[in-house]
């Protein structure tokens, strides 16, 4: 059992910052109020103005960091309590984590190990299919986080979703402003953005950099042909959805995404987010109406698959020093 201290609070923040974020923008700021209280804020200077004008991806990224912090605190014998949007007058004050003494569990320790080993590996998965039952079990990890993970299993529904991914990627590929924004975050620095090695043709490609996330430019065909190959028939496809479509829902979707991702990592599965279909207004609405019959608001689509066991593991993308994300 641990008693909250500033040192432990800073360690919670450090591990929370290992969460995935759109283009590794790390769009968060943190403040240690006292030994037992940590506040999370949005960093709007890191918001992608072209692809994310509403701040959806920013909030999902921060929600993932919030869940990572929750897992880290539990593994350090602390009991974290999360309050979302604690200051109605301050939209950038996203959450407050209150820490109290607790007892670590085996599950918390396993989740912490998954947090430390998690990577976003966009190389092709193996052709070994993901059983529907495995997807359903994976989706259960989102339970209790205010969002739903819905496996897309039906053949017709899946086809519709894949076509919408294709349409979104084609639309973004024709937008010069979008391309310019993406390039800004490639090789940006040693502490954020996507390292050049991850964006090079011979290395894992970033989905939002080129229409085809697997092949080199010389191998890629049209945007539509490339997009059609993004989701292989053996890949699992899961949507993180919510009932509402506001900043609170986006935060919860980020928490659920992190929970599903860490569960997948623990089970030897790999996840790649497909955010483009949500970023384009037309395809997002079509996904809502045509795939989910207007019953759920999709916030992020994810591919699930197996990586080759002999494949060289990726280095973790860089993170800013904790001093850079802390507020006085």
PDB file of C-alpha atoms in Angstrom:
ATOM      1  CA  UNK A   1       0.000   0.000   0.000  1.00  0.00           C
ATOM      2  CA  UNK A   2       1.325   3.440  -0.951  1.00  0.00           C
ATOM      3  CA  UNK A   3       0.515   6.898   0.335  1.00  0.00           C
ATOM      4  CA  UNK A   4       0.166   9.615  -2.331  1.00  0.00           C
ATOM      5  CA  UNK A   5       3.255  11.792  -2.702  1.00  0.00           C
ATOM      6  CA  UNK A   6       4.395  14.321  -5.295  1.00  0.00           C
ATOM      7  CA  UNK A   7       7.007  11.834  -6.495  1.00  0.00           C
ATOM      8  CA  UNK A   8       4.347   9.206  -7.178  1.00  0.00           C
ATOM      9  CA  UNK A   9       2.071  11.790  -8.809  1.00  0.00           C
ATOM     10  CA  UNK A  10       4.878  12.757 -11.180  1.00  0.00           C
ATOM     11  CA  UNK A  11       5.485   9.088 -11.986  1.00  0.00           C
ATOM     12  CA  UNK A  12       1.788   8.674 -12.815  1.00  0.00           C
ATOM     13  CA  UNK A  13       2.057  11.618 -15.228  1.00  0.00           C
ATOM     14  CA  UNK A  14       5.242  10.247 -16.799  1.00  0.00           C
ATOM     15  CA  UNK A  15       3.575   6.911 -17.546  1.00  0.00           C
ATOM     16  CA  UNK A  16       0.352   8.584 -18.675  1.00  0.00           C
ATOM     17  CA  UNK A  17       2.365  10.454 -21.298  1.00  0.00           C
ATOM     18  CA  UNK A  18       3.299   7.140 -22.939  1.00  0.00           C
ATOM     19  CA  UNK A  19      -0.236   6.968 -24.317  1.00  0.00           C
ATOM     20  CA  UNK A  20      -0.763   7.065 -28.073  1.00  0.00           C
ATOM     21  CA  UNK A  21      -1.747  10.421 -29.540  1.00  0.00           C
ATOM     22  CA  UNK A  22      -2.639  11.596 -33.019  1.00  0.00           C
ATOM     23  CA  UNK A  23       0.644  12.037 -34.957  1.00  0.00           C
ATOM     24  CA  UNK A  24       2.375  11.849 -31.569  1.00  0.00           C
ATOM     25  CA  UNK A  25       1.350  15.446 -30.918  1.00  0.00           C
ATOM     26  CA  UNK A  26       1.078  14.758 -27.163  1.00  0.00           C
ATOM     27  CA  UNK A  27      -1.604  17.455 -26.832  1.00  0.00           C
ATOM     28  CA  UNK A  28      -1.762  17.516 -23.041  1.00  0.00           C
ATOM     29  CA  UNK A  29      -0.677  19.606 -20.078  1.00  0.00           C
ATOM     30  CA  UNK A  30      -0.612  18.459 -16.457  1.00  0.00           C
ATOM     31  CA  UNK A  31      -0.652  20.161 -13.073  1.00  0.00           C
ATOM     32  CA  UNK A  32       0.110  18.597  -9.709  1.00  0.00           C
ATOM     33  CA  UNK A  33      -2.324  20.396  -7.405  1.00  0.00           C
ATOM     34  CA  UNK A  34      -1.101  18.575  -4.315  1.00  0.00           C
ATOM     35  CA  UNK A  35       0.296  15.147  -3.481  1.00  0.00           C
ATOM     36  CA  UNK A  36      -3.085  13.512  -4.089  1.00  0.00           C
ATOM     37  CA  UNK A  37      -4.487  15.573  -6.974  1.00  0.00           C
ATOM     38  CA  UNK A  38      -3.430  15.767 -10.631  1.00  0.00           C
ATOM     39  CA  UNK A  39      -5.204  17.878 -13.255  1.00  0.00           C
ATOM     40  CA  UNK A  40      -5.193  17.231 -17.017  1.00  0.00           C
ATOM     41  CA  UNK A  41      -5.571  20.079 -19.529  1.00  0.00           C
ATOM     42  CA  UNK A  42      -5.777  20.237 -23.310  1.00  0.00           C
ATOM     43  CA  UNK A  43      -2.819  21.836 -25.073  1.00  0.00           C
ATOM     44  CA  UNK A  44      -4.573  23.642 -27.931  1.00  0.00           C
ATOM     45  CA  UNK A  45      -1.272  24.739 -29.446  1.00  0.00           C
ATOM     46  CA  UNK A  46      -0.813  21.080 -30.423  1.00  0.00           C
ATOM     47  CA  UNK A  47      -4.232  20.665 -31.982  1.00  0.00           C
ATOM     48  CA  UNK A  48      -4.265  19.764 -35.690  1.00  0.00           C
ATOM     49  CA  UNK A  49      -6.280  22.601 -37.207  1.00  0.00           C
ATOM     50  CA  UNK A  50      -6.902  20.999 -40.620  1.00  0.00           C
ATOM     51  CA  UNK A  51      -7.653  17.367 -39.757  1.00  0.00           C
ATOM     52  CA  UNK A  52      -8.989  17.995 -36.246  1.00  0.00           C
ATOM     53  CA  UNK A  53     -10.691  21.413 -36.098  1.00  0.00           C
ATOM     54  CA  UNK A  54     -13.213  20.270 -33.491  1.00  0.00           C
ATOM     55  CA  UNK A  55     -10.552  18.843 -31.159  1.00  0.00           C
ATOM     56  CA  UNK A  56     -11.980  15.321 -31.330  1.00  0.00           C
ATOM     57  CA  UNK A  57      -8.637  13.589 -31.860  1.00  0.00           C
ATOM     58  CA  UNK A  58      -7.024  15.846 -29.268  1.00  0.00           C
ATOM     59  CA  UNK A  59      -9.617  14.811 -26.669  1.00  0.00           C
ATOM     60  CA  UNK A  60      -9.364  11.117 -27.606  1.00  0.00           C
ATOM     61  CA  UNK A  61      -5.575  11.345 -27.217  1.00  0.00           C
ATOM     62  CA  UNK A  62      -5.970  12.973 -23.798  1.00  0.00           C
ATOM     63  CA  UNK A  63      -8.537  10.353 -22.797  1.00  0.00           C
ATOM     64  CA  UNK A  64      -6.027   7.633 -23.649  1.00  0.00           C
ATOM     65  CA  UNK A  65      -3.418   9.392 -21.493  1.00  0.00           C
ATOM     66  CA  UNK A  66      -5.952   9.625 -18.672  1.00  0.00           C
ATOM     67  CA  UNK A  67      -6.559   5.868 -18.771  1.00  0.00           C
ATOM     68  CA  UNK A  68      -2.820   5.200 -18.934  1.00  0.00           C
ATOM     69  CA  UNK A  69      -2.439   7.306 -15.782  1.00  0.00           C
ATOM     70  CA  UNK A  70      -5.232   5.354 -14.113  1.00  0.00           C
ATOM     71  CA  UNK A  71      -3.483   2.056 -14.867  1.00  0.00           C
ATOM     72  CA  UNK A  72      -0.128   3.411 -13.691  1.00  0.00           C
ATOM     73  CA  UNK A  73      -1.578   4.635 -10.403  1.00  0.00           C
ATOM     74  CA  UNK A  74      -3.209   1.279  -9.678  1.00  0.00           C
ATOM     75  CA  UNK A  75       0.065  -0.538 -10.328  1.00  0.00           C
ATOM     76  CA  UNK A  76       1.791   1.768  -7.811  1.00  0.00           C
ATOM     77  CA  UNK A  77      -0.559   0.735  -4.995  1.00  0.00           C
ATOM     78  CA  UNK A  78      -2.709   3.837  -5.392  1.00  0.00           C
ATOM     79  CA  UNK A  79      -6.459   4.107  -5.908  1.00  0.00           C
ATOM     80  CA  UNK A  80      -7.213   6.674  -8.641  1.00  0.00           C
ATOM     81  CA  UNK A  81     -10.577   8.401  -8.966  1.00  0.00           C
ATOM     82  CA  UNK A  82     -11.252  10.269 -12.222  1.00  0.00           C
ATOM     83  CA  UNK A  83     -13.545  13.262 -12.596  1.00  0.00           C
ATOM     84  CA  UNK A  84     -14.092  14.316 -16.211  1.00  0.00           C
ATOM     85  CA  UNK A  85     -14.616  17.979 -17.132  1.00  0.00           C
ATOM     86  CA  UNK A  86     -14.406  19.178 -13.503  1.00  0.00           C
ATOM     87  CA  UNK A  87     -14.574  22.897 -14.394  1.00  0.00           C
ATOM     88  CA  UNK A  88     -17.587  23.663 -16.642  1.00  0.00           C
ATOM     89  CA  UNK A  89     -16.303  27.193 -17.214  1.00  0.00           C
ATOM     90  CA  UNK A  90     -12.912  25.927 -18.466  1.00  0.00           C
ATOM     91  CA  UNK A  91     -13.249  23.691 -21.522  1.00  0.00           C
ATOM     92  CA  UNK A  92      -9.525  22.945 -21.508  1.00  0.00           C
ATOM     93  CA  UNK A  93      -9.628  21.491 -17.987  1.00  0.00           C
ATOM     94  CA  UNK A  94     -10.332  17.946 -19.121  1.00  0.00           C
ATOM     95  CA  UNK A  95     -10.021  15.870 -15.988  1.00  0.00           C
ATOM     96  CA  UNK A  96      -8.892  15.550 -12.395  1.00  0.00           C
ATOM     97  CA  UNK A  97      -7.282  12.451 -10.927  1.00  0.00           C
ATOM     98  CA  UNK A  98      -7.528  12.066  -7.168  1.00  0.00           C
ATOM     99  CA  UNK A  99      -5.111   9.577  -5.630  1.00  0.00           C
ATOM    100  CA  UNK A 100      -5.560   7.636  -2.410  1.00  0.00           C
ATOM    101  CA  UNK A 101      -3.914   4.610  -0.850  1.00  0.00           C
ATOM    102  CA  UNK A 102      -4.674   1.267  -2.449  1.00  0.00           C
ATOM    103  CA  UNK A 103      -3.493  -2.280  -2.992  1.00  0.00           C
ATOM    104  CA  UNK A 104      -1.994  -3.390  -6.338  1.00  0.00           C
ATOM    105  CA  UNK A 105      -3.523  -6.332  -8.150  1.00  0.00           C
ATOM    106  CA  UNK A 106      -2.012  -8.808 -10.587  1.00  0.00           C
ATOM    107  CA  UNK A 107      -4.207  -7.346 -13.326  1.00  0.00           C
ATOM    108  CA  UNK A 108      -2.892  -3.844 -12.600  1.00  0.00           C
ATOM    109  CA  UNK A 109       0.690  -5.052 -12.819  1.00  0.00           C
ATOM    110  CA  UNK A 110      -0.023  -6.883 -16.094  1.00  0.00           C
ATOM    111  CA  UNK A 111      -1.663  -3.770 -17.512  1.00  0.00           C
ATOM    112  CA  UNK A 112       1.351  -1.667 -16.508  1.00  0.00           C
ATOM    113  CA  UNK A 113       3.639  -4.081 -18.334  1.00  0.00           C
ATOM    114  CA  UNK A 114       1.402  -3.775 -21.409  1.00  0.00           C
ATOM    115  CA  UNK A 115       1.539   0.015 -21.090  1.00  0.00           C
ATOM    116  CA  UNK A 116       5.317  -0.069 -21.128  1.00  0.00           C
ATOM    117  CA  UNK A 117       5.543  -2.427 -24.129  1.00  0.00           C
ATOM    118  CA  UNK A 118       2.668  -1.050 -26.251  1.00  0.00           C
ATOM    119  CA  UNK A 119       3.618   0.210 -29.723  1.00  0.00           C
ATOM    120  CA  UNK A 120       1.764   1.400 -32.817  1.00  0.00           C
ATOM    121  CA  UNK A 121       3.137  -0.951 -35.468  1.00  0.00           C
ATOM    122  CA  UNK A 122       1.619  -0.209 -38.888  1.00  0.00           C
ATOM    123  CA  UNK A 123       3.391  -2.968 -40.776  1.00  0.00           C
ATOM    124  CA  UNK A 124       1.194  -5.636 -42.279  1.00  0.00           C
ATOM    125  CA  UNK A 125      -0.306  -8.164 -39.922  1.00  0.00           C
ATOM    126  CA  UNK A 126      -0.007 -11.873 -40.573  1.00  0.00           C
ATOM    127  CA  UNK A 127      -2.747 -13.580 -42.611  1.00  0.00           C
ATOM    128  CA  UNK A 128      -3.919 -15.474 -39.533  1.00  0.00           C
ATOM    129  CA  UNK A 129      -7.522 -14.297 -38.955  1.00  0.00           C
ATOM    130  CA  UNK A 130      -8.884 -12.898 -35.705  1.00  0.00           C
ATOM    131  CA  UNK A 131     -11.802 -15.091 -34.545  1.00  0.00           C
ATOM    132  CA  UNK A 132     -15.067 -13.226 -33.969  1.00  0.00           C
ATOM    133  CA  UNK A 133     -15.116 -14.497 -30.393  1.00  0.00           C
ATOM    134  CA  UNK A 134     -11.662 -13.001 -29.793  1.00  0.00           C
ATOM    135  CA  UNK A 135     -12.846  -9.613 -31.068  1.00  0.00           C
ATOM    136  CA  UNK A 136     -15.877  -9.778 -28.789  1.00  0.00           C
ATOM    137  CA  UNK A 137     -13.672 -10.512 -25.775  1.00  0.00           C
ATOM    138  CA  UNK A 138     -11.350  -7.676 -26.719  1.00  0.00           C
ATOM    139  CA  UNK A 139     -14.278  -5.273 -27.034  1.00  0.00           C
ATOM    140  CA  UNK A 140     -15.324  -6.098 -23.474  1.00  0.00           C
ATOM    141  CA  UNK A 141     -12.280  -4.168 -22.231  1.00  0.00           C
ATOM    142  CA  UNK A 142     -14.096  -0.930 -23.063  1.00  0.00           C
ATOM    143  CA  UNK A 143     -16.867  -1.752 -20.591  1.00  0.00           C
ATOM    144  CA  UNK A 144     -17.042   0.721 -17.732  1.00  0.00           C
ATOM    145  CA  UNK A 145     -15.322   3.579 -19.543  1.00  0.00           C
ATOM    146  CA  UNK A 146     -18.399   5.330 -20.910  1.00  0.00           C
ATOM    147  CA  UNK A 147     -17.940   4.197 -24.516  1.00  0.00           C
ATOM    148  CA  UNK A 148     -18.520   0.976 -26.445  1.00  0.00           C
ATOM    149  CA  UNK A 149     -16.180  -1.115 -28.579  1.00  0.00           C
ATOM    150  CA  UNK A 150     -18.231  -2.687 -31.352  1.00  0.00           C
ATOM    151  CA  UNK A 151     -16.703  -5.431 -33.530  1.00  0.00           C
ATOM    152  CA  UNK A 152     -17.650  -5.064 -37.199  1.00  0.00           C
ATOM    153  CA  UNK A 153     -18.192  -8.680 -38.179  1.00  0.00           C
ATOM    154  CA  UNK A 154     -21.109  -8.807 -40.604  1.00  0.00           C
ATOM    155  CA  UNK A 155     -19.758  -9.032 -44.163  1.00  0.00           C
ATOM    156  CA  UNK A 156     -22.022  -6.352 -45.635  1.00  0.00           C
ATOM    157  CA  UNK A 157     -21.447  -3.951 -42.756  1.00  0.00           C
ATOM    158  CA  UNK A 158     -17.717  -4.466 -42.946  1.00  0.00           C
ATOM    159  CA  UNK A 159     -17.723  -3.805 -46.690  1.00  0.00           C
ATOM    160  CA  UNK A 160     -19.528  -0.515 -46.112  1.00  0.00           C
ATOM    161  CA  UNK A 161     -17.018   0.496 -43.450  1.00  0.00           C
ATOM    162  CA  UNK A 162     -14.054  -0.326 -45.680  1.00  0.00           C
ATOM    163  CA  UNK A 163     -15.504   1.702 -48.541  1.00  0.00           C
ATOM    164  CA  UNK A 164     -15.943   4.677 -46.230  1.00  0.00           C
ATOM    165  CA  UNK A 165     -12.318   4.381 -45.116  1.00  0.00           C
ATOM    166  CA  UNK A 166     -11.393   4.407 -48.793  1.00  0.00           C
ATOM    167  CA  UNK A 167     -13.485   7.509 -49.454  1.00  0.00           C
ATOM    168  CA  UNK A 168     -12.030   9.377 -46.480  1.00  0.00           C
ATOM    169  CA  UNK A 169      -8.453   8.612 -47.451  1.00  0.00           C
ATOM    170  CA  UNK A 170      -9.082   9.686 -51.035  1.00  0.00           C
ATOM    171  CA  UNK A 171     -10.602  12.963 -49.845  1.00  0.00           C
ATOM    172  CA  UNK A 172      -7.659  13.716 -47.601  1.00  0.00           C
ATOM    173  CA  UNK A 173      -5.137  12.733 -50.274  1.00  0.00           C
ATOM    174  CA  UNK A 174      -6.522  15.477 -52.504  1.00  0.00           C
ATOM    175  CA  UNK A 175      -6.303  18.160 -49.803  1.00  0.00           C
ATOM    176  CA  UNK A 176      -2.977  20.042 -49.962  1.00  0.00           C
ATOM    177  CA  UNK A 177      -3.588  21.654 -46.574  1.00  0.00           C
ATOM    178  CA  UNK A 178      -4.000  18.263 -44.976  1.00  0.00           C
ATOM    179  CA  UNK A 179      -0.767  16.955 -46.518  1.00  0.00           C
ATOM    180  CA  UNK A 180       1.130  20.021 -45.363  1.00  0.00           C
ATOM    181  CA  UNK A 181      -0.114  19.606 -41.817  1.00  0.00           C
ATOM    182  CA  UNK A 182       0.880  15.930 -41.729  1.00  0.00           C
ATOM    183  CA  UNK A 183       4.382  16.646 -43.020  1.00  0.00           C
ATOM    184  CA  UNK A 184       4.857  19.223 -40.271  1.00  0.00           C
ATOM    185  CA  UNK A 185       4.798  16.436 -37.708  1.00  0.00           C
ATOM    186  CA  UNK A 186       7.238  14.087 -39.479  1.00  0.00           C
ATOM    187  CA  UNK A 187      10.800  14.332 -38.206  1.00  0.00           C
ATOM    188  CA  UNK A 188       9.645  17.291 -36.135  1.00  0.00           C
ATOM    189  CA  UNK A 189      11.971  16.836 -33.159  1.00  0.00           C
ATOM    190  CA  UNK A 190      13.523  14.279 -30.857  1.00  0.00           C
ATOM    191  CA  UNK A 191      10.671  14.534 -28.368  1.00  0.00           C
ATOM    192  CA  UNK A 192       7.460  14.580 -30.409  1.00  0.00           C
ATOM    193  CA  UNK A 193       6.006  13.921 -33.839  1.00  0.00           C
ATOM    194  CA  UNK A 194       6.724  10.890 -36.021  1.00  0.00           C
ATOM    195  CA  UNK A 195      10.412   9.955 -36.403  1.00  0.00           C
ATOM    196  CA  UNK A 196      11.672   9.851 -39.980  1.00  0.00           C
ATOM    197  CA  UNK A 197      12.464   6.155 -39.579  1.00  0.00           C
ATOM    198  CA  UNK A 198       8.767   5.471 -39.014  1.00  0.00           C
ATOM    199  CA  UNK A 199       7.734   7.432 -42.091  1.00  0.00           C
ATOM    200  CA  UNK A 200      10.367   6.109 -44.507  1.00  0.00           C
ATOM    201  CA  UNK A 201       9.202   3.789 -47.315  1.00  0.00           C
ATOM    202  CA  UNK A 202      11.193   0.874 -45.909  1.00  0.00           C
ATOM    203  CA  UNK A 203       9.773   1.309 -42.399  1.00  0.00           C
ATOM    204  CA  UNK A 204       6.302   1.170 -40.884  1.00  0.00           C
ATOM    205  CA  UNK A 205       4.266   3.852 -42.567  1.00  0.00           C
ATOM    206  CA  UNK A 206       1.952   6.276 -40.858  1.00  0.00           C
ATOM    207  CA  UNK A 207      -1.661   5.924 -42.002  1.00  0.00           C
ATOM    208  CA  UNK A 208      -2.278   9.627 -42.364  1.00  0.00           C
ATOM    209  CA  UNK A 209       0.938  10.315 -44.290  1.00  0.00           C
ATOM    210  CA  UNK A 210       0.130   8.498 -47.533  1.00  0.00           C
ATOM    211  CA  UNK A 211      -2.987   6.811 -48.849  1.00  0.00           C
ATOM    212  CA  UNK A 212      -1.226   3.447 -48.802  1.00  0.00           C
ATOM    213  CA  UNK A 213       0.166   2.839 -45.351  1.00  0.00           C
ATOM    214  CA  UNK A 214       2.166  -0.236 -46.285  1.00  0.00           C
ATOM    215  CA  UNK A 215       3.743   0.176 -49.723  1.00  0.00           C
ATOM    216  CA  UNK A 216       6.317   2.642 -50.968  1.00  0.00           C
ATOM    217  CA  UNK A 217       5.253   5.426 -53.309  1.00  0.00           C
ATOM    218  CA  UNK A 218       6.535   3.432 -56.248  1.00  0.00           C
ATOM    219  CA  UNK A 219       4.383   0.480 -55.268  1.00  0.00           C
ATOM    220  CA  UNK A 220       1.228   2.459 -54.559  1.00  0.00           C
ATOM    221  CA  UNK A 221      -1.542   2.694 -57.108  1.00  0.00           C
ATOM    222  CA  UNK A 222      -4.401   5.162 -56.974  1.00  0.00           C
ATOM    223  CA  UNK A 223      -5.617   6.455 -53.620  1.00  0.00           C
ATOM    224  CA  UNK A 224      -8.712   4.315 -53.900  1.00  0.00           C
ATOM    225  CA  UNK A 225      -6.733   1.163 -54.706  1.00  0.00           C
ATOM    226  CA  UNK A 226      -4.341   1.854 -51.854  1.00  0.00           C
ATOM    227  CA  UNK A 227      -7.116   2.488 -49.388  1.00  0.00           C
ATOM    228  CA  UNK A 228      -8.859  -0.703 -50.378  1.00  0.00           C
ATOM    229  CA  UNK A 229      -5.776  -2.607 -49.202  1.00  0.00           C
ATOM    230  CA  UNK A 230      -5.618  -0.947 -45.804  1.00  0.00           C
ATOM    231  CA  UNK A 231      -7.902  -3.508 -44.158  1.00  0.00           C
ATOM    232  CA  UNK A 232      -7.061  -7.068 -45.173  1.00  0.00           C
ATOM    233  CA  UNK A 233      -9.711  -9.766 -44.997  1.00  0.00           C
ATOM    234  CA  UNK A 234      -7.950 -11.413 -42.055  1.00  0.00           C
ATOM    235  CA  UNK A 235      -7.835  -8.205 -40.002  1.00  0.00           C
ATOM    236  CA  UNK A 236     -10.294  -7.604 -37.209  1.00  0.00           C
ATOM    237  CA  UNK A 237     -12.196  -4.339 -37.315  1.00  0.00           C
ATOM    238  CA  UNK A 238     -13.579  -2.635 -34.212  1.00  0.00           C
ATOM    239  CA  UNK A 239     -15.225   0.761 -33.731  1.00  0.00           C
ATOM    240  CA  UNK A 240     -15.031   2.744 -30.509  1.00  0.00           C
ATOM    241  CA  UNK A 241     -18.443   4.418 -30.300  1.00  0.00           C
ATOM    242  CA  UNK A 242     -20.424   6.606 -27.930  1.00  0.00           C
ATOM    243  CA  UNK A 243     -24.023   7.765 -27.578  1.00  0.00           C
ATOM    244  CA  UNK A 244     -23.158  11.476 -27.653  1.00  0.00           C
ATOM    245  CA  UNK A 245     -20.706  13.378 -29.832  1.00  0.00           C
ATOM    246  CA  UNK A 246     -19.136  16.047 -27.645  1.00  0.00           C
ATOM    247  CA  UNK A 247     -15.862  16.589 -25.817  1.00  0.00           C
ATOM    248  CA  UNK A 248     -16.962  14.470 -22.857  1.00  0.00           C
ATOM    249  CA  UNK A 249     -17.805  11.588 -25.207  1.00  0.00           C
ATOM    250  CA  UNK A 250     -14.455  11.976 -26.955  1.00  0.00           C
ATOM    251  CA  UNK A 251     -12.582  11.762 -23.654  1.00  0.00           C
ATOM    252  CA  UNK A 252     -14.462   8.596 -22.758  1.00  0.00           C
ATOM    253  CA  UNK A 253     -13.724   7.142 -26.185  1.00  0.00           C
ATOM    254  CA  UNK A 254     -10.029   7.770 -25.552  1.00  0.00           C
ATOM    255  CA  UNK A 255     -10.208   5.969 -22.211  1.00  0.00           C
ATOM    256  CA  UNK A 256     -11.971   3.031 -23.864  1.00  0.00           C
ATOM    257  CA  UNK A 257      -9.435   2.972 -26.712  1.00  0.00           C
ATOM    258  CA  UNK A 258      -6.580   2.755 -24.210  1.00  0.00           C
ATOM    259  CA  UNK A 259      -8.336  -0.027 -22.285  1.00  0.00           C
ATOM    260  CA  UNK A 260      -8.875  -2.052 -25.461  1.00  0.00           C
ATOM    261  CA  UNK A 261      -5.331  -1.393 -26.662  1.00  0.00           C
ATOM    262  CA  UNK A 262      -3.725  -2.525 -23.422  1.00  0.00           C
ATOM    263  CA  UNK A 263      -5.901  -5.649 -23.376  1.00  0.00           C
ATOM    264  CA  UNK A 264      -4.822  -6.390 -26.963  1.00  0.00           C
ATOM    265  CA  UNK A 265      -1.168  -5.921 -26.044  1.00  0.00           C
ATOM    266  CA  UNK A 266      -1.522  -8.308 -23.111  1.00  0.00           C
ATOM    267  CA  UNK A 267      -3.022 -10.905 -25.463  1.00  0.00           C
ATOM    268  CA  UNK A 268      -0.328 -10.564 -28.117  1.00  0.00           C
ATOM    269  CA  UNK A 269      -2.505  -8.643 -30.571  1.00  0.00           C
ATOM    270  CA  UNK A 270      -1.611  -5.444 -32.387  1.00  0.00           C
ATOM    271  CA  UNK A 271      -3.817  -2.408 -33.022  1.00  0.00           C
ATOM    272  CA  UNK A 272      -3.678   0.335 -35.643  1.00  0.00           C
ATOM    273  CA  UNK A 273      -6.141   3.256 -35.431  1.00  0.00           C
ATOM    274  CA  UNK A 274      -7.920   4.349 -38.606  1.00  0.00           C
ATOM    275  CA  UNK A 275      -8.928   7.903 -37.783  1.00  0.00           C
ATOM    276  CA  UNK A 276      -9.371   9.239 -41.309  1.00  0.00           C
ATOM    277  CA  UNK A 277     -12.927   7.964 -41.708  1.00  0.00           C
ATOM    278  CA  UNK A 278     -13.884   9.956 -38.593  1.00  0.00           C
ATOM    279  CA  UNK A 279     -11.927  13.084 -39.567  1.00  0.00           C
ATOM    280  CA  UNK A 280     -13.907  13.632 -42.784  1.00  0.00           C
ATOM    281  CA  UNK A 281     -17.396  14.920 -41.982  1.00  0.00           C
ATOM    282  CA  UNK A 282     -19.173  13.097 -44.797  1.00  0.00           C
ATOM    283  CA  UNK A 283     -17.685   9.683 -44.091  1.00  0.00           C
ATOM    284  CA  UNK A 284     -18.144  10.065 -40.344  1.00  0.00           C
ATOM    285  CA  UNK A 285     -21.850  10.752 -40.793  1.00  0.00           C
ATOM    286  CA  UNK A 286     -22.172   7.912 -43.305  1.00  0.00           C
ATOM    287  CA  UNK A 287     -20.500   5.554 -40.824  1.00  0.00           C
ATOM    288  CA  UNK A 288     -22.996   6.678 -38.202  1.00  0.00           C
ATOM    289  CA  UNK A 289     -26.033   6.231 -40.465  1.00  0.00           C
ATOM    290  CA  UNK A 290     -25.112   3.407 -42.844  1.00  0.00           C
ATOM    291  CA  UNK A 291     -22.988   1.174 -40.619  1.00  0.00           C
ATOM    292  CA  UNK A 292     -24.509   1.790 -37.185  1.00  0.00           C
ATOM    293  CA  UNK A 293     -28.043   2.701 -38.308  1.00  0.00           C
ATOM    294  CA  UNK A 294     -27.877   6.013 -36.464  1.00  0.00           C
ATOM    295  CA  UNK A 295     -27.654   4.197 -33.122  1.00  0.00           C
ATOM    296  CA  UNK A 296     -24.004   4.917 -32.195  1.00  0.00           C
ATOM    297  CA  UNK A 297     -21.526   7.710 -32.832  1.00  0.00           C
ATOM    298  CA  UNK A 298     -18.215   6.264 -34.056  1.00  0.00           C
ATOM    299  CA  UNK A 299     -15.186   8.031 -32.604  1.00  0.00           C
ATOM    300  CA  UNK A 300     -12.312   5.902 -33.906  1.00  0.00           C
ATOM    301  CA  UNK A 301     -11.986   2.766 -36.027  1.00  0.00           C
ATOM    302  CA  UNK A 302      -9.237   0.259 -35.235  1.00  0.00           C
ATOM    303  CA  UNK A 303      -7.630  -2.626 -37.096  1.00  0.00           C
ATOM    304  CA  UNK A 304      -6.695  -5.663 -35.009  1.00  0.00           C
ATOM    305  CA  UNK A 305      -4.284  -8.378 -36.040  1.00  0.00           C
ATOM    306  CA  UNK A 306      -1.327 -10.605 -35.262  1.00  0.00           C
ATOM    307  CA  UNK A 307       2.239  -9.454 -35.864  1.00  0.00           C
ATOM    308  CA  UNK A 308       4.891 -11.886 -37.048  1.00  0.00           C
ATOM    309  CA  UNK A 309       6.642 -13.315 -34.003  1.00  0.00           C
ATOM    310  CA  UNK A 310      10.056 -12.971 -35.663  1.00  0.00           C
ATOM    311  CA  UNK A 311       9.600  -9.328 -36.633  1.00  0.00           C
ATOM    312  CA  UNK A 312      11.972  -6.806 -35.076  1.00  0.00           C
ATOM    313  CA  UNK A 313      10.156  -4.728 -32.487  1.00  0.00           C
ATOM    314  CA  UNK A 314       9.819  -0.995 -32.974  1.00  0.00           C
ATOM    315  CA  UNK A 315      11.380   1.616 -30.787  1.00  0.00           C
ATOM    316  CA  UNK A 316       8.898   3.661 -28.816  1.00  0.00           C
ATOM    317  CA  UNK A 317       8.115   6.996 -30.435  1.00  0.00           C
ATOM    318  CA  UNK A 318       9.704   9.846 -28.461  1.00  0.00           C
ATOM    319  CA  UNK A 319       8.012  11.684 -25.619  1.00  0.00           C
ATOM    320  CA  UNK A 320       8.521  15.167 -24.250  1.00  0.00           C
ATOM    321  CA  UNK A 321      10.314  15.454 -20.908  1.00  0.00           C
ATOM    322  CA  UNK A 322       7.890  15.697 -18.016  1.00  0.00           C
ATOM    323  CA  UNK A 323       9.091  19.244 -17.300  1.00  0.00           C
ATOM    324  CA  UNK A 324       7.669  20.329 -20.657  1.00  0.00           C
ATOM    325  CA  UNK A 325       4.154  19.054 -19.957  1.00  0.00           C
ATOM    326  CA  UNK A 326       3.879  20.363 -16.386  1.00  0.00           C
ATOM    327  CA  UNK A 327       2.206  23.611 -15.372  1.00  0.00           C
ATOM    328  CA  UNK A 328       3.020  25.539 -12.230  1.00  0.00           C
TER     329      UNK A 328
END
